[in-house]
Coordinates of C-alpha atoms in Angstrom, one line a residue:
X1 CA -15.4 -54.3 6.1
X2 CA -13.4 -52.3 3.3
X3 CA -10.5 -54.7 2.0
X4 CA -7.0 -53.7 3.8
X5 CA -5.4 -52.9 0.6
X6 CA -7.2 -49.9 0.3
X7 CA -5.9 -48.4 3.3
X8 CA -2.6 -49.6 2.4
X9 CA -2.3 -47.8 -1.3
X10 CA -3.8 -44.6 1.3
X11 CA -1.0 -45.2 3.8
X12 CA 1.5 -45.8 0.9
X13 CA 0.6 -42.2 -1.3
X14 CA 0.7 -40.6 2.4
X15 CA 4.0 -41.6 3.1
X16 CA 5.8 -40.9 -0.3
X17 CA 3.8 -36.9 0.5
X18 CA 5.5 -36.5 3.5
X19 CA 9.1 -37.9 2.7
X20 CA 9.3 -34.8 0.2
X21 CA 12.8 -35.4 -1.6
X22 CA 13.5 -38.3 0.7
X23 CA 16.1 -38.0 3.4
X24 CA 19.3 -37.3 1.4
X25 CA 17.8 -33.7 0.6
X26 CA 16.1 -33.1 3.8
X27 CA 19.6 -33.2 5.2
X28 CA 21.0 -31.4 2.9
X29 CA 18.4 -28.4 3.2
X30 CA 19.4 -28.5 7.1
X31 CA 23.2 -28.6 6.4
X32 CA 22.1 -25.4 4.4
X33 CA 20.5 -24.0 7.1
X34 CA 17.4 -23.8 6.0
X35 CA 13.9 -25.6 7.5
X36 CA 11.8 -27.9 5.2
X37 CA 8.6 -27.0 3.9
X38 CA 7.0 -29.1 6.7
X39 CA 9.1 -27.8 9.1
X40 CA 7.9 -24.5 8.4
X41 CA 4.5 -24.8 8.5
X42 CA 4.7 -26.4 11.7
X43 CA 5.9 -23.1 12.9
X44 CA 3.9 -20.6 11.2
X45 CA 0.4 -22.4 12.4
X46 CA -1.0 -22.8 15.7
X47 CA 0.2 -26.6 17.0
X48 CA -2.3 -29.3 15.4
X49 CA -4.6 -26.9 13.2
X50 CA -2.9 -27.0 9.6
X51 CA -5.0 -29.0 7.0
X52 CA -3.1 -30.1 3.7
X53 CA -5.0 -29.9 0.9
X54 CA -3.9 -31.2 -2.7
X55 CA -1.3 -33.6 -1.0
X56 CA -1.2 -36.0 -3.3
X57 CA -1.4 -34.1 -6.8
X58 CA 0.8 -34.9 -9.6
X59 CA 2.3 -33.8 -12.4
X60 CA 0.9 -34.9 -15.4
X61 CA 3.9 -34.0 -17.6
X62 CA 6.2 -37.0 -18.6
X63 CA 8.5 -35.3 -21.1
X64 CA 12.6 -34.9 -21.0
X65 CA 12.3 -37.5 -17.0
X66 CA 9.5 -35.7 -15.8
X67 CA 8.4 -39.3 -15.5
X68 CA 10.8 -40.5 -13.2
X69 CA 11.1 -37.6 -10.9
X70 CA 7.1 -37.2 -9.8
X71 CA 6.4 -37.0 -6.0
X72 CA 2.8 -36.7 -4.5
X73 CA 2.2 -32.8 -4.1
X74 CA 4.8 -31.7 -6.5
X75 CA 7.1 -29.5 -4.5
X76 CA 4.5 -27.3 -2.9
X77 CA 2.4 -27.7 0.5
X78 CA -0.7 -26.3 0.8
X79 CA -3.6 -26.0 3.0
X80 CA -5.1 -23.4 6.0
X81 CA -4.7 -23.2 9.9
X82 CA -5.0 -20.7 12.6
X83 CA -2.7 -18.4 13.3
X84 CA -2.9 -17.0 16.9
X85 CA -6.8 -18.6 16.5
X86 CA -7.4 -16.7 13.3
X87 CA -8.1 -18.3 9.8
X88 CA -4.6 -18.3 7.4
X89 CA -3.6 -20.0 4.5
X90 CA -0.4 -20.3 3.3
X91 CA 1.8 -22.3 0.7
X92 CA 5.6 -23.6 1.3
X93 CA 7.4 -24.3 -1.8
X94 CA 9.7 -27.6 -1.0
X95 CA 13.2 -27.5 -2.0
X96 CA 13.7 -31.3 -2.2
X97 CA 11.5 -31.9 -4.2
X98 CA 12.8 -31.1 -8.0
X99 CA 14.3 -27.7 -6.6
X100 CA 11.1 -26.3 -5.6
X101 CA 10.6 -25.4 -9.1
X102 CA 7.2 -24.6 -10.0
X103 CA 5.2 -27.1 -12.6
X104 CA 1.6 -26.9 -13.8
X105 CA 0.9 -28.9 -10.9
X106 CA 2.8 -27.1 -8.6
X107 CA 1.2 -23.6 -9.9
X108 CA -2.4 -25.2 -10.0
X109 CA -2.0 -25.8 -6.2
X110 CA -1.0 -22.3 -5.5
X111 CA -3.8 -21.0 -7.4
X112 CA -6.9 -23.1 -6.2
X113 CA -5.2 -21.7 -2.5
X114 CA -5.5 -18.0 -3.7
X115 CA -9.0 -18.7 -5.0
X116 CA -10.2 -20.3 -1.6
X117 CA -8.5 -17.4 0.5
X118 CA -10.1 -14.5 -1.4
X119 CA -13.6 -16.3 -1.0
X120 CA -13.0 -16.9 2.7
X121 CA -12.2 -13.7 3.0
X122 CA -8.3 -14.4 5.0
X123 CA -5.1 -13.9 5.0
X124 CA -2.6 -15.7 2.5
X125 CA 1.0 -16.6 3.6
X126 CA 3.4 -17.9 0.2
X127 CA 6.7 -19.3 0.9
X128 CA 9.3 -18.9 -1.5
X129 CA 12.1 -21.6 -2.1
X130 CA 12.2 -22.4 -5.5
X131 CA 14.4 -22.9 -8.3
X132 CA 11.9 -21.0 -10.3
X133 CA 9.8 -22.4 -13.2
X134 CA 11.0 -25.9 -14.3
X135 CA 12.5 -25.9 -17.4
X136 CA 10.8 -29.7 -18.1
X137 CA 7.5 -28.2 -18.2
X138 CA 8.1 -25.1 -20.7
X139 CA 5.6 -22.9 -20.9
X140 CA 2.7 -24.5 -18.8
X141 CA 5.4 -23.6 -16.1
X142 CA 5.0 -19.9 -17.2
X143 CA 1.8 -19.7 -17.7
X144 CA 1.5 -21.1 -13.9
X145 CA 3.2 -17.9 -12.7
X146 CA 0.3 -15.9 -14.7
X147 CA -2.5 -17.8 -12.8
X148 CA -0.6 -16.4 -9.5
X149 CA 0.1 -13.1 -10.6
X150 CA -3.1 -12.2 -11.5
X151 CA -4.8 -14.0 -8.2
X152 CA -2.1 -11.9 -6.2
X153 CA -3.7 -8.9 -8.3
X154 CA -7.2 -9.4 -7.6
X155 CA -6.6 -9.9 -4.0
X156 CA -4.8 -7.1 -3.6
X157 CA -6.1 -4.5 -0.8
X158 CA -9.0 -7.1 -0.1
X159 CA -6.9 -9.4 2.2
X160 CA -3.2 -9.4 3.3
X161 CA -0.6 -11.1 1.3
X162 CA 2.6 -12.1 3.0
X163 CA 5.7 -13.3 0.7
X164 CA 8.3 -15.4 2.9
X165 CA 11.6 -15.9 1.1
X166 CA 13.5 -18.6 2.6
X167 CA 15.9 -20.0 -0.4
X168 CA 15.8 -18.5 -4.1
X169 CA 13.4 -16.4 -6.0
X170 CA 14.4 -15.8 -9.1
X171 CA 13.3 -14.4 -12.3
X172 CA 9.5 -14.1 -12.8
X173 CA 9.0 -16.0 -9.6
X174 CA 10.2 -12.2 -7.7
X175 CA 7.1 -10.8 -9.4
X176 CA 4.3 -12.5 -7.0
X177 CA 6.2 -11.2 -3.7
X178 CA 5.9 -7.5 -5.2
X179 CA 2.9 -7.7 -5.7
X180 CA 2.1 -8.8 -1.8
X181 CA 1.6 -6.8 1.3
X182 CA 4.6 -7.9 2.5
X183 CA 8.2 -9.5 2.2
X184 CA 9.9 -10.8 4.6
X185 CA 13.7 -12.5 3.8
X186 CA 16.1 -14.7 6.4
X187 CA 19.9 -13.4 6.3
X188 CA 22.1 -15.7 4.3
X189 CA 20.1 -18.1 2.8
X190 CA 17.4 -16.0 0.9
X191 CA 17.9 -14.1 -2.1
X192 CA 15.7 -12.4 -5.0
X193 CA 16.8 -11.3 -8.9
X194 CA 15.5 -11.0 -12.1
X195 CA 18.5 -12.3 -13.9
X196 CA 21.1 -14.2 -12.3
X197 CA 24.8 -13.8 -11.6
X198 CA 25.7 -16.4 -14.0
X199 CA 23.6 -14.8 -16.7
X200 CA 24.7 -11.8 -16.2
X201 CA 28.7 -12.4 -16.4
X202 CA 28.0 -14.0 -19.5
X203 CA 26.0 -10.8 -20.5
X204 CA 27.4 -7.7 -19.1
X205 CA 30.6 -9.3 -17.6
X206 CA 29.5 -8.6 -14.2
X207 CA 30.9 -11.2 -11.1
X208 CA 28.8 -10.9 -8.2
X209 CA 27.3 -13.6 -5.7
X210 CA 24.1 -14.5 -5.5
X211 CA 24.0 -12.5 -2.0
X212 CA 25.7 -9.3 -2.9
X213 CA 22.9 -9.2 -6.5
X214 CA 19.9 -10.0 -4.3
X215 CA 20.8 -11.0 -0.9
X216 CA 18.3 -10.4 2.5
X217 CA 20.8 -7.3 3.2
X218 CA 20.6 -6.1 -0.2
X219 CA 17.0 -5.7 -0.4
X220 CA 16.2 -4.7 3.2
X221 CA 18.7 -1.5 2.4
X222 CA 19.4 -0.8 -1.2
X223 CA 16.3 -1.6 -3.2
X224 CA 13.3 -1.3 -0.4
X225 CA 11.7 -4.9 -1.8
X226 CA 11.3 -6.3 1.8
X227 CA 10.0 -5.1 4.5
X228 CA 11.6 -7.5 7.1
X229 CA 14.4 -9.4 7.4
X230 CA 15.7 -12.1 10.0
X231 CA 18.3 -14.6 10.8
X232 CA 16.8 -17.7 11.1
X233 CA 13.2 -19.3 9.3
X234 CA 11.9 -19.8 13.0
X235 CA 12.6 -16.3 13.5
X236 CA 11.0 -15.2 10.5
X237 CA 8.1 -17.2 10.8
X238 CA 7.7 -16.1 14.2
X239 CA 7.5 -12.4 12.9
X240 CA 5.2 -13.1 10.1
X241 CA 3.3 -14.2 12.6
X242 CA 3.7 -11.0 15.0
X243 CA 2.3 -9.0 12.0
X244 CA -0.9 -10.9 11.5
X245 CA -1.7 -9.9 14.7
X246 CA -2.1 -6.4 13.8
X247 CA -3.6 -7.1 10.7
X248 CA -7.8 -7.6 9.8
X249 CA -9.0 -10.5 8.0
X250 CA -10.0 -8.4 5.4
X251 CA -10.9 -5.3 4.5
X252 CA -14.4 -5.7 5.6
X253 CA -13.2 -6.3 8.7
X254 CA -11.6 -4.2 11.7
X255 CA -7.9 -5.5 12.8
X256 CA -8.2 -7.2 16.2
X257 CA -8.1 -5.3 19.6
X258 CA -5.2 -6.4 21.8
X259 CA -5.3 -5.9 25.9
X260 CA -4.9 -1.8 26.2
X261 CA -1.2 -1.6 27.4
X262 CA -1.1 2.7 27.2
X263 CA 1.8 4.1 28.5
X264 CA 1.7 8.1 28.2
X265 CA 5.5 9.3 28.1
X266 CA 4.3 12.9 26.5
X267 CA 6.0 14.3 29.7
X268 CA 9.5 13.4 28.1
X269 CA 8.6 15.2 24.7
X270 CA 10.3 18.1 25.5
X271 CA 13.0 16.4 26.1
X272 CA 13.2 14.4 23.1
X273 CA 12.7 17.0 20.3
X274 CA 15.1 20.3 20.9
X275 CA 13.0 23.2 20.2
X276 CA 16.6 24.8 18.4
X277 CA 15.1 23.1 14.4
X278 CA 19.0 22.3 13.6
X279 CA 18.9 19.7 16.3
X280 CA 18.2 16.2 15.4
X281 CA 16.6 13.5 17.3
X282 CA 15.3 10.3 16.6
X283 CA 11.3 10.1 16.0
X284 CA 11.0 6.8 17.0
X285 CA 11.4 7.8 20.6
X286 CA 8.3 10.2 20.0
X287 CA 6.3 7.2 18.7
X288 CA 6.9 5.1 21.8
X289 CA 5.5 7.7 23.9
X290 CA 2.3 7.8 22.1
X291 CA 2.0 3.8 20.9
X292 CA 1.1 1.2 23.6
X293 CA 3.9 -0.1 25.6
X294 CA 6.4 -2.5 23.2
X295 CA 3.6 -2.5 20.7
X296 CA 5.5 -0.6 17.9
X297 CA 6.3 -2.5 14.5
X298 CA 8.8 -1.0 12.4
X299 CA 8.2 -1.2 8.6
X300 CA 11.5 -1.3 6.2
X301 CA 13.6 0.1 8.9
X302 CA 16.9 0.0 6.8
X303 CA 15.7 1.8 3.8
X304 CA 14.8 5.7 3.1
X305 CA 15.7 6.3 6.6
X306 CA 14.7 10.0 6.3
X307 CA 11.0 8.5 6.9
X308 CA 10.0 6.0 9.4
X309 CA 6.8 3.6 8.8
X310 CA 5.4 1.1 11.0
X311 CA 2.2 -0.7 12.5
X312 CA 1.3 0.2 16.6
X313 CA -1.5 0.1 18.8
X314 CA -3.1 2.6 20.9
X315 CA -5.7 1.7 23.4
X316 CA -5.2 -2.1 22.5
X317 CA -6.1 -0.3 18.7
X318 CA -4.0 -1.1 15.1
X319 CA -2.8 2.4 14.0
X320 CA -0.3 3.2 11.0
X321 CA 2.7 5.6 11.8
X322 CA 3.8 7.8 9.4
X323 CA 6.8 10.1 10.7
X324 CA 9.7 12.2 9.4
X325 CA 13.2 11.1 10.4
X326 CA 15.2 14.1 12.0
X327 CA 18.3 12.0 12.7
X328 CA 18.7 11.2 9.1
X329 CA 19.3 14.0 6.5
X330 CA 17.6 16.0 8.4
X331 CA 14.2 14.9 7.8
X332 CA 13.4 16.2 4.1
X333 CA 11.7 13.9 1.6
X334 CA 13.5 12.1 -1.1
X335 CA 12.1 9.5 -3.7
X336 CA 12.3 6.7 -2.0
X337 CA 10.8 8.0 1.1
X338 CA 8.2 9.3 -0.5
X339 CA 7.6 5.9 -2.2
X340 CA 8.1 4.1 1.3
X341 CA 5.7 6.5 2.7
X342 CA 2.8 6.6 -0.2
X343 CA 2.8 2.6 -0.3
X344 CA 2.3 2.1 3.6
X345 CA -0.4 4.8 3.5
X346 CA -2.4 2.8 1.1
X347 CA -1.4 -0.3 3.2
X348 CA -3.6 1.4 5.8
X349 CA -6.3 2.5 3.7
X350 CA -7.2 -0.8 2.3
X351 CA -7.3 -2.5 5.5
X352 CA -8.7 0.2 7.6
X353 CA -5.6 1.2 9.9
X354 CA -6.1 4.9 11.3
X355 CA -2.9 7.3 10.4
X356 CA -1.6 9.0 12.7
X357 CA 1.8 11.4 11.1
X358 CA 4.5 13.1 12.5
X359 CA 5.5 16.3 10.8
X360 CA 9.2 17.5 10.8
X361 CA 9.7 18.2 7.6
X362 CA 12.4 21.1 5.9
X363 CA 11.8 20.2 2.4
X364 CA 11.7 17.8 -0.4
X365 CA 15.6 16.9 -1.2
X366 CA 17.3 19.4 -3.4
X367 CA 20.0 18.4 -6.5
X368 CA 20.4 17.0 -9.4
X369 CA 20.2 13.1 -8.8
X370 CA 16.5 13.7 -7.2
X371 CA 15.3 15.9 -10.4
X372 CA 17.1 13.5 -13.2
X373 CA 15.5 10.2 -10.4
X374 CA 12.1 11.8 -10.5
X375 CA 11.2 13.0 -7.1
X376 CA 8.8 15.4 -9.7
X377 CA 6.5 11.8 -9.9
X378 CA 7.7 9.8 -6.6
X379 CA 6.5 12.9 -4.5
X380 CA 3.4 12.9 -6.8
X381 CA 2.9 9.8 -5.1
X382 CA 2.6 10.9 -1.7
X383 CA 0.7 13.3 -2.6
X384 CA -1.5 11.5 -3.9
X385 CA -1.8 8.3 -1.0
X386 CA -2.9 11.0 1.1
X387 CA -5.2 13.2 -0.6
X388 CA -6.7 9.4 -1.6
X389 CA -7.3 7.1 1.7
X390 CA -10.5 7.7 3.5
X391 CA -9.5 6.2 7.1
X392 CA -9.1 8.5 9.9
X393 CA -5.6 11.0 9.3
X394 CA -4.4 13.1 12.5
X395 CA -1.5 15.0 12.0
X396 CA 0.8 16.4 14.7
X397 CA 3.6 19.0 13.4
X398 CA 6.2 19.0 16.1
X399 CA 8.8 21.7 14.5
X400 CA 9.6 22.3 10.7
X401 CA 6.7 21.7 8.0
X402 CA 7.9 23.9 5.0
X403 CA 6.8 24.3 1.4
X404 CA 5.6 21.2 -0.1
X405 CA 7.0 18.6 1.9
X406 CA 4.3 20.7 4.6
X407 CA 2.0 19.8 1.9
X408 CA 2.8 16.8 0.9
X409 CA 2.9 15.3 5.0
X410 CA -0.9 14.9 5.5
X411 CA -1.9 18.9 6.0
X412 CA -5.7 20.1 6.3
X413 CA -6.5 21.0 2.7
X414 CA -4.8 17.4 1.4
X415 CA -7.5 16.2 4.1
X416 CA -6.4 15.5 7.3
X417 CA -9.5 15.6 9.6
X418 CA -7.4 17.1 12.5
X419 CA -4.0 18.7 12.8
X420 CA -2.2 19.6 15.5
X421 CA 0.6 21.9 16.5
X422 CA 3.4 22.2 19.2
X423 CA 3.8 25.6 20.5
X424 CA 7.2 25.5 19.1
X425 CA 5.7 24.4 15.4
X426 CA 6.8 26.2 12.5
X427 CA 4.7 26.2 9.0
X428 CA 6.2 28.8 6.4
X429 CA 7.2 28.2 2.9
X430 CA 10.5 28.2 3.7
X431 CA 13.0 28.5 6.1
X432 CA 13.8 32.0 7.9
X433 CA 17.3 32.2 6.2
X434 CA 16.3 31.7 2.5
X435 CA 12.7 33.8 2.6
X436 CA 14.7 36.8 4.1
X437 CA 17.5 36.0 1.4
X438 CA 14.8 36.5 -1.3
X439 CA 12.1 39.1 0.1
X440 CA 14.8 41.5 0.7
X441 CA 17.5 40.4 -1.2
X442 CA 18.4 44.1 -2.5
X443 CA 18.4 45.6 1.3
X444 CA 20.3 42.8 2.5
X445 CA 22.9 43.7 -0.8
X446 CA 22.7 47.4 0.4
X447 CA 23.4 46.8 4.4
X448 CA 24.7 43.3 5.1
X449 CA 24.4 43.8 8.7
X450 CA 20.7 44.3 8.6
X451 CA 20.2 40.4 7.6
X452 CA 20.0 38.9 11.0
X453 CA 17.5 41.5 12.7
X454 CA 15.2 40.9 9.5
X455 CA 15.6 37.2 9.9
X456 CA 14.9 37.4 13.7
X457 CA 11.7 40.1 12.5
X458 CA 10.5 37.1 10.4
X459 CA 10.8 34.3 13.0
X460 CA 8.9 36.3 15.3
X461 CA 6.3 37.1 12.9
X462 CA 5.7 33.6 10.7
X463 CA 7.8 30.9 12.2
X464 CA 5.4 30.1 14.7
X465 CA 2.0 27.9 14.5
X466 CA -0.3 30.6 15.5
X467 CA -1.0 32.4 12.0
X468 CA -1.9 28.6 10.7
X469 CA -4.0 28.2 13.5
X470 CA -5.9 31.8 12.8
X471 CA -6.9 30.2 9.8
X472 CA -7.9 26.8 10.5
X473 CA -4.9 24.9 8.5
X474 CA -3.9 23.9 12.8
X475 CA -7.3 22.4 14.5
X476 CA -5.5 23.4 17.9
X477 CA -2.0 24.5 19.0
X478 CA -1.5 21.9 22.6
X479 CA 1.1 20.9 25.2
X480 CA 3.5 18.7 24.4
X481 CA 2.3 17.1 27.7
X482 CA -0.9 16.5 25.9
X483 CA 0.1 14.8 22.7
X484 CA -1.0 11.4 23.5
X485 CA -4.2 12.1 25.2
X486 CA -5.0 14.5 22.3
X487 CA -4.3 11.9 19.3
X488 CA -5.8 9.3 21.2
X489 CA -9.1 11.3 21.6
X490 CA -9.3 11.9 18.2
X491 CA -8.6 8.7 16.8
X492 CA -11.7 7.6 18.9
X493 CA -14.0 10.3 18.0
X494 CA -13.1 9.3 14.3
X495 CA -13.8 5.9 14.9
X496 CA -17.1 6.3 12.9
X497 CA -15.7 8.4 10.2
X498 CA -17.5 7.7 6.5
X499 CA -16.0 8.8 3.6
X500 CA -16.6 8.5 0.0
X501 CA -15.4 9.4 -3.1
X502 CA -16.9 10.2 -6.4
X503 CA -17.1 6.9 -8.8
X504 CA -14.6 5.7 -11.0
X505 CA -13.2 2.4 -12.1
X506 CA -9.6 3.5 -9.9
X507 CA -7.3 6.3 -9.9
X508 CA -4.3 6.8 -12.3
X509 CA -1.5 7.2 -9.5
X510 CA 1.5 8.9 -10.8
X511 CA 3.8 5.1 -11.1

């Protein structure tokens, strides 16, 4: 028999693992309204299948206290588990312990993580609540952050990476969420900055709370760095785990079919969308009577609301939706739409989600601010997500798809393998008003009153889907009543679709 004081100095390393910061800071983590580490974990993983691994590593750095202020697992937990009975791995960053802040330890931890997720080809959840790189380590502390950022690199579009911010992330620490799939951030105690408020009022003279710089409201609106934002960690954690669900392994791998729950509403699409084009509506309510029933997941719902993202399922099936936004400025593109648009679309392509997009679509955004902000290169993007993925694109134009922004939203030529057309569909290069304005401007000049029969003349003539379907850029012109039946069809006759492209190291996408 093995001597009891091995199993003693076991018990003992165990113990001092799991007490974190000890109980002073545990309470003081739930007076801030925040979960621990543990806590977290418990919720994100199916009961009973987590494994820790690296429990009890150490930092091996003694300088300026370090010595007095090591704890077993140096302020990070990590390990794997299954998430609705699928493989996950995932970090927690623990607050108690030193301020979360990350160490050579700490970073080590993370890394070897990365390293075993990418070879087991799963999903990697971090969670962020950290004081950032500790200041007693120096540079091995930056040079952690590197071994992360590079891992988050290499695994990027081979399996999905999900940032959780549940305290602060600040400075280079932001970095490693951008570079993920996804963020998701809890209302009121999660925030993320570059510099912070105290630097910059010393700096610039700026006051501002840590909240109003980078607050969960901030960047769920403003600056379109998360995706998802909640009030509580439970909550959150609950919805990271929501997501998974629709998400494969890898991109080897299909996402997982749910139990088919279709519900066909294309009845109530003529009641939805007004066929007079200067009536709005909201898209969303088109979606839900395509995607199966409750099954739609809205993607940065606060920011560039002219577009509307999200992950659905059709026939038990993951598909991405891509849709103009009628109820908000009318639909056109801007920059950040297009680069809320352009990033899902490649979201999709890596992982293998079908597209489905929904055309109404006036313009890109005219004026000054969107020339001097670039919407020459953030449209370029676009552009340029869509002309690039390889998974199956179906297109439905409901009303307006005009000059580039028709373009630019998935049409034949940028490769959509099928497009489709309400009866009510109009594909011009503009608009009847302006094209009459300009084609006969000097007849118009001459007899004012001849303006509105010339710009009824055109509407009859072009603003209609029937001369794009006489030359192939509309597969077929259906009934409303058909949409979902039609999109549905296709998606499963594309199920088998094999594309390839000619070789190159990667594309130079207009950043």
């Amino acid at each position: 028999m093995w001597e009891k004081s091995v199993f003693e100095r076991l018990e003992a390393k165990r113990e001092a693992a799991l007490a974190g910061g000890g109980p002073g800071r545990i309470q003081k983590q739930h007076s801030a309204g925040k979960l621990t580490a543990r806590e977290r974990l418990e919720i994100l993983f199916d009961p009973g299948t987590f494994t820790e691994i690296g429990g009890l590593v150490e930092s091996r750095i003694s300088d300026l206290g370090m010595d007095q202020k090591k704890v077993p697992g140096d302020g990070v937990i990590t390990g794997y588990g299954r998430v609705n009975g699928r493989l996950v791995f995932a970090s927690s960053e623990d607050f108690t312990v030193i301020g979360g802040t990350l160490g050579e330890a700490h970073a080590l931890k993370i890394c070897r993580l990365q390293d075993m997720a990418l070879d087991a080809g799963a999903p990697i959840v971090l969670i962020n609540d950290s004081g950032g790189a500790r200041i007693e380590e120096g540079l091995n502390s930056l040079n952690g952050y590197s071994g992360i950022f590079l891992r988050n690199t290499r695994a990027s579009g081979v399996i999905p990476q999900i940032a959780v911010i549940m305290g602060p992330c600040a400075g280079g620490a932001c970095y490693s969420p951008a570079i993920c799939d996804f963020i998701f951030m809890v209302k009121d105690t999660s925030y993320m900055f570059i510099t912070g408020p105290q630097v910059l009022k010393t700096v610039t003279g700026e006051s501002i709370t840590s909240d109003q710089l980078g607050g969960a409201q901030v960047h769920s609106s403003k600056s379109g760095v998360s995706h998802f934002t909640y009030d509580s960690d439970r909550l959150c954690l609950e919805g990271v785990r929501n997501l998974l669900g629709y998400l494969p392994q890898n991109n080897r791998e299909s996402a997982p079919a749910a139990k088919p729950l279709p519900v066909d509403h294309s009845g109530r699409l003529q009641k939805i969308v007004p066929q007079n084009p200067r009536k709005a509506y909201d898209v969303r309510e088109v979606i839900e009577t395509m995607a199966d029933r409750g099954s739609f997941l809205e993607i940065q719902r606060e920011w560039a609301q002219n577009a509307v993202i999200g992950l659905a399922r059709m026939d038990g099936q993951t598909v991405g939706f891509v849709a103009n936004q009628p109820a908000y400025m009318g639909g056109s593109l801007d920059y950040h739409a297009s680069d809320k648009m352009a990033r899902f679309i490649r979201l999709c392509d890596c992982f293998g989600i079908p597209l489905v997009v929904l055309v109404d679509v006036p313009a890109f955004l005219p004026g000054v601010v969107q020339e001097h902000g670039g919407i020459i290169r953030h449209g370029a993007k676009l552009l340029y997500a869509f002309s690039e993925a390889t998974v199956p694109k179906v297109s439905l134009i409901m009303r307006k798809a005009y000059g580039g922004a028709y373009i630019a939203m998935n049409s034949k030529q940028m490769g959509a393998d099928l497009v489709f057309a309400w009866p009510i569909a109009e594909l011009a290069v503009m608009g009847a008003e302006g094209a009459v304005s300009i084609v006969w401007r000097r007849e118009i000049k001459a007899d004012p009153v001849r303006k509105e029969e010339l710009v009824q003349a055109y509407t009859d003539q072009f603003l209609n889907p029937y001369p794009a379907a006489e030359r192939g850029y509309v597969d077929e012109v259906i009934d409303p009543a058909d949409t979902r039946k039609r999109i549905a069809g296709a998606l499963e006759m594309l199920k088998g679709k094999k594309q390839s492209s000619p070789w190159k190291k990667h594309g130079n996408i207009p950043l």
